[in-house]
CSV table of C-alpha atoms in Angstrom, one decimal:
chain,number,residue,atom,x,y,z
A,1091,MET,CA,9.7,-59.8,23.8
A,1092,ARG,CA,7.2,-57.3,22.5
A,1093,ARG,CA,3.7,-58.7,22.2
A,1094,ALA,CA,1.7,-58.1,19.0
A,1095,GLY,CA,-0.3,-54.8,19.1
A,1096,GLU,CA,1.9,-53.2,21.7
A,1097,ALA,CA,3.2,-49.7,20.9
A,1098,THR,CA,6.9,-49.2,20.7
A,1099,ALA,CA,8.2,-46.8,23.4
A,1100,VAL,CA,10.3,-43.9,22.1
A,1101,PRO,CA,13.5,-43.4,24.0
A,1102,ALA,CA,13.6,-40.1,25.9
A,1103,ALA,CA,16.7,-39.0,24.0
A,1104,ARG,CA,14.8,-39.3,20.7
A,1105,ARG,CA,11.7,-37.3,21.6
A,1106,ALA,CA,11.3,-33.9,19.9
A,1107,PRO,CA,12.4,-31.1,22.2
A,1108,PRO,CA,9.8,-28.4,23.1
A,1109,PRO,CA,9.7,-25.3,20.9
A,1110,PRO,CA,12.7,-23.1,21.9
A,1111,TRP,CA,10.7,-20.0,22.9
A,1112,GLU,CA,13.6,-18.9,25.1
A,1113,ALA,CA,15.7,-18.5,21.9
A,1114,LEU,CA,13.4,-15.9,20.4
A,1115,PRO,CA,14.7,-12.9,22.4
A,1116,LEU,CA,18.2,-13.9,21.2
A,1117,VAL,CA,17.1,-13.7,17.6
A,1118,ALA,CA,15.0,-10.5,17.8
A,1119,PRO,CA,17.8,-8.0,18.0
A,1120,PHE,CA,19.1,-9.1,14.6
A,1121,LEU,CA,15.8,-8.5,12.8
A,1122,ASP,CA,14.8,-5.4,10.8
A,1123,ALA,CA,11.6,-3.5,11.5
A,1124,ALA,CA,9.5,-5.3,8.9
A,1125,SER,CA,10.6,-8.7,10.2
A,1126,LEU,CA,9.9,-7.7,13.8
A,1127,ALA,CA,6.4,-6.5,13.0
A,1128,ALA,CA,5.6,-9.7,11.1
A,1129,ALA,CA,7.0,-12.0,13.7
A,1130,SER,CA,5.1,-10.2,16.5
A,1131,CYS,CA,1.8,-11.3,14.9
A,1132,VAL,CA,2.5,-15.0,14.9
A,1133,SER,CA,1.4,-15.8,18.5
A,1134,THR,CA,1.3,-14.4,22.0
A,1135,SER,CA,4.7,-15.8,22.8
A,1136,TRP,CA,6.2,-14.3,19.7
A,1137,HIS,CA,4.5,-11.0,20.3
A,1138,ALA,CA,6.1,-10.8,23.7
A,1139,ALA,CA,9.5,-11.5,22.2
A,1140,PHE,CA,9.4,-9.3,19.1
A,1141,ALA,CA,7.3,-6.4,20.3
A,1142,ALA,CA,9.6,-5.6,23.2
A,1143,ASP,CA,9.9,-1.9,23.6
A,1144,PHE,CA,13.8,-1.9,23.8
A,1145,LEU,CA,13.9,-3.4,20.3
A,1146,TRP,CA,11.9,-0.6,18.8
A,1147,ALA,CA,13.8,2.0,20.8
A,1148,ARG,CA,17.0,0.7,19.1
A,1149,LEU,CA,15.4,1.0,15.7
A,1150,CYS,CA,14.2,4.5,16.4
A,1151,ALA,CA,17.7,5.5,17.5
A,1152,GLN,CA,19.2,4.0,14.4
A,1153,HIS,CA,16.8,5.4,11.8
A,1154,TYR,CA,15.0,8.4,13.4
A,1155,PRO,CA,17.2,9.6,16.3
A,1156,SER,CA,15.5,13.0,16.5
A,1157,ALA,CA,12.2,11.2,17.1
A,1158,LEU,CA,13.2,10.1,20.5
A,1159,GLY,CA,12.9,13.6,21.8
A,1160,LEU,CA,9.2,13.7,20.8
A,1161,LEU,CA,8.2,10.6,22.8
A,1162,ARG,CA,7.2,12.6,25.9
A,1163,HIS,CA,5.0,14.9,23.8
A,1164,LEU,CA,2.9,12.1,22.3
A,1165,PRO,CA,-0.2,10.4,24.0
A,1166,GLU,CA,0.6,7.3,26.0
A,1167,THR,CA,-2.2,5.4,24.4
A,1168,ASP,CA,-2.9,3.6,21.1
A,1169,SER,CA,-6.1,3.9,19.1
A,1170,GLY,CA,-8.3,0.8,19.1
A,1171,ALA,CA,-9.6,-0.8,15.9
A,1172,SER,CA,-12.6,1.5,15.9
A,1173,GLY,CA,-10.5,4.6,16.4
A,1174,TRP,CA,-12.5,5.6,19.4
A,1175,GLN,CA,-11.3,3.3,22.2
A,1176,GLN,CA,-8.0,4.0,23.8
A,1177,ARG,CA,-5.7,1.6,25.6
A,1178,PRO,CA,-2.2,2.0,27.1
A,1179,SER,CA,0.6,1.6,24.6
A,1180,SER,CA,2.6,-1.6,25.1
A,1181,SER,CA,5.4,-0.4,23.0
A,1182,PRO,CA,5.6,3.4,22.7
A,1183,HIS,CA,8.8,3.3,20.7
A,1184,ARG,CA,7.1,1.0,18.1
A,1185,ARG,CA,4.3,3.5,17.8
A,1186,LEU,CA,6.9,6.3,17.4
A,1187,PHE,CA,8.8,4.3,14.7
A,1188,ALA,CA,5.5,3.6,12.8
A,1189,LEU,CA,4.7,7.3,12.9
A,1190,PHE,CA,8.0,8.4,11.3
A,1191,ARG,CA,8.0,5.4,8.9
A,1192,SER,CA,4.6,6.6,7.6
A,1193,ALA,CA,6.0,10.1,7.0
A,1194,SER,CA,8.8,8.6,5.0
A,1195,ILE,CA,6.4,6.7,2.8
A,1196,ARG,CA,4.3,9.8,2.1
A,1197,SER,CA,7.3,11.6,0.9
A,1198,ARG,CA,8.0,9.2,-1.9
A,1199,ALA,CA,7.7,10.2,-5.5
A,1200,LEU,CA,4.1,10.9,-6.6
A,1201,PRO,CA,2.5,8.6,-9.1
A,1202,ALA,CA,2.4,9.5,-12.8
A,1203,PRO,CA,-0.6,11.7,-13.7
A,1204,ARG,CA,-3.7,10.0,-15.1
A,1205,LEU,CA,-4.0,12.8,-17.6
A,1206,ALA,CA,-1.7,12.9,-20.7
A,1207,LEU,CA,-0.6,15.8,-22.9
A,1208,ALA,CA,-2.4,14.0,-25.8
A,1209,ASP,CA,-5.7,14.6,-23.9
A,1210,VAL,CA,-5.2,18.4,-23.5
A,1211,ALA,CA,-5.7,21.4,-25.8
A,1212,PHE,CA,-5.3,25.1,-25.1
A,1213,ALA,CA,-7.5,27.9,-26.3
A,1214,VAL,CA,-6.1,31.5,-26.1
A,1215,ASP,CA,-7.7,34.8,-26.9
A,1216,VAL,CA,-5.7,38.1,-26.9
A,1217,SER,CA,-8.0,41.1,-27.2
A,1218,THR,CA,-8.1,44.8,-26.7
A,1219,ALA,CA,-9.7,46.3,-23.5
A,1220,GLY,CA,-12.8,46.9,-25.6
A,1221,GLY,CA,-13.1,43.3,-26.6
A,1222,GLU,CA,-11.7,43.4,-30.2
A,1223,ILE,CA,-9.8,40.2,-30.9
A,1224,ILE,CA,-6.1,40.7,-31.7
A,1225,VAL,CA,-5.2,37.0,-32.0
A,1226,SER,CA,-7.1,33.9,-31.2
A,1227,PHE,CA,-6.0,30.3,-31.5
A,1228,ALA,CA,-6.5,26.7,-30.2
A,1229,VAL,CA,-3.7,24.2,-30.2
A,1230,ALA,CA,-3.2,20.6,-28.9
A,1231,ALA,CA,-0.7,20.6,-26.0
A,1232,ALA,CA,1.3,17.8,-27.5
A,1233,GLU,CA,1.8,19.8,-30.7
A,1234,ALA,CA,2.8,23.1,-29.1
A,1235,GLY,CA,6.5,23.5,-29.1
A,1236,GLY,CA,9.3,25.7,-30.1
A,1237,VAL,CA,10.4,26.7,-26.6
A,1238,LYS,CA,14.1,26.3,-26.1
A,1239,ASN,CA,15.2,24.2,-23.1
A,1240,ALA,CA,11.7,23.3,-22.2
A,1241,ALA,CA,12.1,19.6,-22.1
A,1242,GLY,CA,10.1,18.1,-19.3
A,1243,LEU,CA,8.5,21.4,-18.3
A,1244,PHE,CA,4.9,22.5,-18.5
A,1245,LEU,CA,5.9,25.2,-20.9
A,1246,PHE,CA,4.6,25.6,-24.5
A,1247,GLY,CA,5.1,27.9,-27.4
A,1248,VAL,CA,3.0,28.7,-30.4
A,1249,ASP,CA,4.6,30.4,-33.4
A,1250,LEU,CA,2.3,33.2,-34.7
A,1251,SER,CA,4.8,35.0,-36.9
A,1252,GLY,CA,2.7,34.5,-40.0
A,1253,TRP,CA,-0.5,35.8,-38.6
A,1254,ASN,CA,0.2,39.5,-39.1
A,1255,ALA,CA,-1.3,40.4,-35.7
A,1256,ALA,CA,-0.2,43.4,-33.8
A,1257,ILE,CA,-0.6,44.6,-30.2
A,1258,GLY,CA,-1.9,48.2,-30.6
A,1259,PRO,CA,-1.8,51.0,-28.0
A,1260,GLY,CA,-3.8,50.7,-24.9
A,1261,GLU,CA,-4.5,48.0,-22.4
A,1262,TRP,CA,-5.1,44.5,-23.6
A,1263,ARG,CA,-6.4,41.2,-22.2
A,1264,VAL,CA,-5.4,37.6,-22.2
A,1265,ARG,CA,-7.7,34.6,-21.7
A,1266,TRP,CA,-6.3,31.1,-21.5
A,1267,THR,CA,-8.5,28.0,-21.2
A,1268,ALA,CA,-7.3,24.4,-20.9
A,1269,VAL,CA,-9.6,21.8,-22.4
A,1270,ARG,CA,-9.7,18.0,-22.1
A,1271,THR,CA,-10.6,17.1,-25.7
A,1272,GLY,CA,-12.6,13.9,-24.9
A,1273,ASN,CA,-10.4,11.7,-27.1
A,1274,ARG,CA,-9.5,9.4,-24.3
A,1275,LEU,CA,-10.2,5.6,-24.5
A,1276,ASP,CA,-12.6,5.9,-21.6
A,1277,GLY,CA,-14.9,8.1,-23.7
A,1278,GLY,CA,-15.1,10.8,-21.1
A,1279,ALA,CA,-16.9,14.0,-22.0
A,1280,PRO,CA,-14.8,17.1,-22.7
A,1281,ALA,CA,-14.1,19.4,-19.8
A,1282,ALA,CA,-12.4,22.8,-19.4
A,1283,VAL,CA,-10.8,25.0,-16.8
A,1284,LEU,CA,-10.0,28.7,-17.0
A,1285,MET,CA,-6.3,29.1,-16.5
A,1286,MET,CA,-6.2,32.9,-16.8
A,1287,ASP,CA,-8.3,35.9,-17.6
A,1288,ALA,CA,-6.1,38.9,-17.0
A,1289,LYS,CA,-5.4,42.5,-18.1
A,1290,VAL,CA,-2.0,43.6,-19.4
A,1291,PRO,CA,-1.2,47.3,-18.9
A,1292,GLU,CA,-0.4,49.2,-22.0
A,1293,ALA,CA,3.0,50.3,-20.6
A,1294,ARG,CA,4.2,46.7,-20.3
A,1295,ALA,CA,3.8,46.1,-24.0
A,1296,ALA,CA,5.0,49.6,-25.0
A,1297,GLY,CA,8.3,49.1,-23.2
A,1298,ALA,CA,8.9,45.6,-24.4
A,1299,VAL,CA,10.3,46.6,-27.8
A,1300,SER,CA,12.2,49.7,-26.8
A,1301,PHE,CA,15.6,47.9,-27.3
A,1302,GLY,CA,16.6,46.3,-30.6
A,1303,GLY,CA,13.1,46.2,-32.0
A,1304,ARG,CA,12.2,42.9,-30.2
A,1305,GLY,CA,10.9,42.1,-26.8
A,1306,GLU,CA,8.2,40.4,-24.9
A,1307,ALA,CA,5.3,41.3,-22.6
A,1308,GLY,CA,3.8,38.9,-20.1
A,1309,VAL,CA,1.3,38.5,-17.4
A,1310,SER,CA,0.7,35.9,-14.7
A,1311,ALA,CA,-2.3,35.1,-12.5
A,1312,ARG,CA,-2.8,32.7,-9.6
A,1313,LEU,CA,-4.5,29.5,-10.6
A,1314,PRO,CA,-7.6,28.3,-8.9
A,1315,ALA,CA,-6.7,25.9,-6.1
A,1316,PRO,CA,-7.8,22.2,-6.5
A,1317,GLY,CA,-10.1,20.8,-3.9
A,1318,CYS,CA,-7.2,19.3,-1.9
A,1319,GLY,CA,-5.2,22.5,-1.7
A,1320,GLY,CA,-1.5,22.2,-2.5
A,1321,GLU,CA,1.2,24.5,-3.8
A,1322,ARG,CA,0.5,28.1,-5.0
A,1323,LEU,CA,0.7,27.8,-8.7
A,1324,GLU,CA,0.5,30.6,-11.3
A,1325,ALA,CA,-0.4,30.6,-15.0
A,1326,GLU,CA,1.9,32.7,-17.2
A,1327,VAL,CA,1.3,33.9,-20.7
A,1328,VAL,CA,4.2,35.7,-22.5
A,1329,VAL,CA,3.7,37.4,-25.9
A,1330,GLU,CA,6.9,37.9,-28.0
A,1331,LEU,CA,6.7,41.1,-30.0
A,1332,ALA,CA,8.8,42.6,-32.9
A,1333,GLY,CA,9.0,46.0,-34.5
A,1334,GLU,CA,7.5,49.4,-33.7
A,1335,GLU,CA,4.1,47.9,-34.7
A,1336,ARG,CA,4.6,45.3,-31.9
A,1337,MET,CA,3.8,42.4,-34.2
A,1338,VAL,CA,3.0,39.2,-32.4
A,1339,GLU,CA,5.7,36.6,-33.1
A,1340,LYS,CA,5.1,33.9,-30.5
A,1341,VAL,CA,2.9,33.1,-27.5
A,1342,ARG,CA,4.3,31.1,-24.6
A,1343,LEU,CA,2.1,29.3,-22.1
A,1344,GLY,CA,3.4,27.9,-18.8
A,1345,VAL,CA,2.6,27.1,-15.2
A,1346,MET,CA,4.9,28.3,-12.5
A,1347,CYS,CA,5.6,27.8,-8.8
A,1348,GLU,CA,7.7,30.3,-6.9
A,1349,CYS,CA,9.2,31.7,-10.1
A,1350,ARG,CA,10.1,28.4,-11.7
A,1351,TYR,CA,8.2,26.4,-14.3
A,1352,VAL,CA,6.8,23.2,-13.0
A,1353,SER,CA,7.4,19.9,-14.7
A,1354,ALA,CA,5.0,18.5,-17.3
A,1355,ASP,CA,3.8,15.9,-14.8
A,1356,GLU,CA,3.2,18.5,-12.1
A,1357,GLY,CA,1.1,20.6,-14.5
A,1358,LEU,CA,-0.9,17.5,-15.6
A,1359,ARG,CA,-1.5,16.5,-12.0
A,1360,TYR,CA,-2.9,19.9,-11.4
A,1361,LEU,CA,-5.2,19.9,-14.5
A,1362,GLN,CA,-6.5,16.4,-13.7
A,1363,HIS,CA,-8.3,17.8,-10.6
A,1364,PHE,CA,-10.5,19.8,-12.9
A,1365,LEU,CA,-10.5,17.8,-16.2
A,1366,LEU,CA,-11.0,14.2,-14.9
């Protein structure tokens, strides 16, 4: 009989088995990269099972097979937490996988611009070489339209057919300034960036209306680079002309990259470097 106060012995068959660490290597090959990385942080035993180099070599071969040829060109050390200390890499294939994974993440779609068309206005001056104004106007970017097939592009048109302005003989000049109007909810002060200040040869306008009494003359200029560099962008201004007097019908404003108009978001992302 069991005396009062004595503990009951647990039969050996009912005792909880030890943690099955030996089962971890059997599970590891079935996990994806994110699960392997998370599991390797649980404990020393789990790290040994889930950070094994052959597991990451398999993932590299599956997702980035060309990366395997670069392994011998990379340093055989990992950066320490401070970035200065170096230690031998316990899993070079894991490091290689992380390198190519980070490149894939960087190539994802860019975030939406913080600047909106409603925040931007354009001021344009077209003048003779001597400084006499031919036509001058300011327009909100959101209100500038009339360009066929321009949906989604940083391309705008302003109808000036009722202005009775004409491009006379001789060289002429175009100045285009983009302005943040300061109407944002954050109350930011207005800001401006010069998109173009370029001369247009007289011959370009003279030959524009030689066929059918209508034509156009345009000029492009490289845009100033934002602080972080980036693609080579150009501002373009095209003036549509009519008749022997070369009357100004419309002015088109756009931003181009390698002979194509960029999207509205690309244009706004460029402008926000200067206007925000």
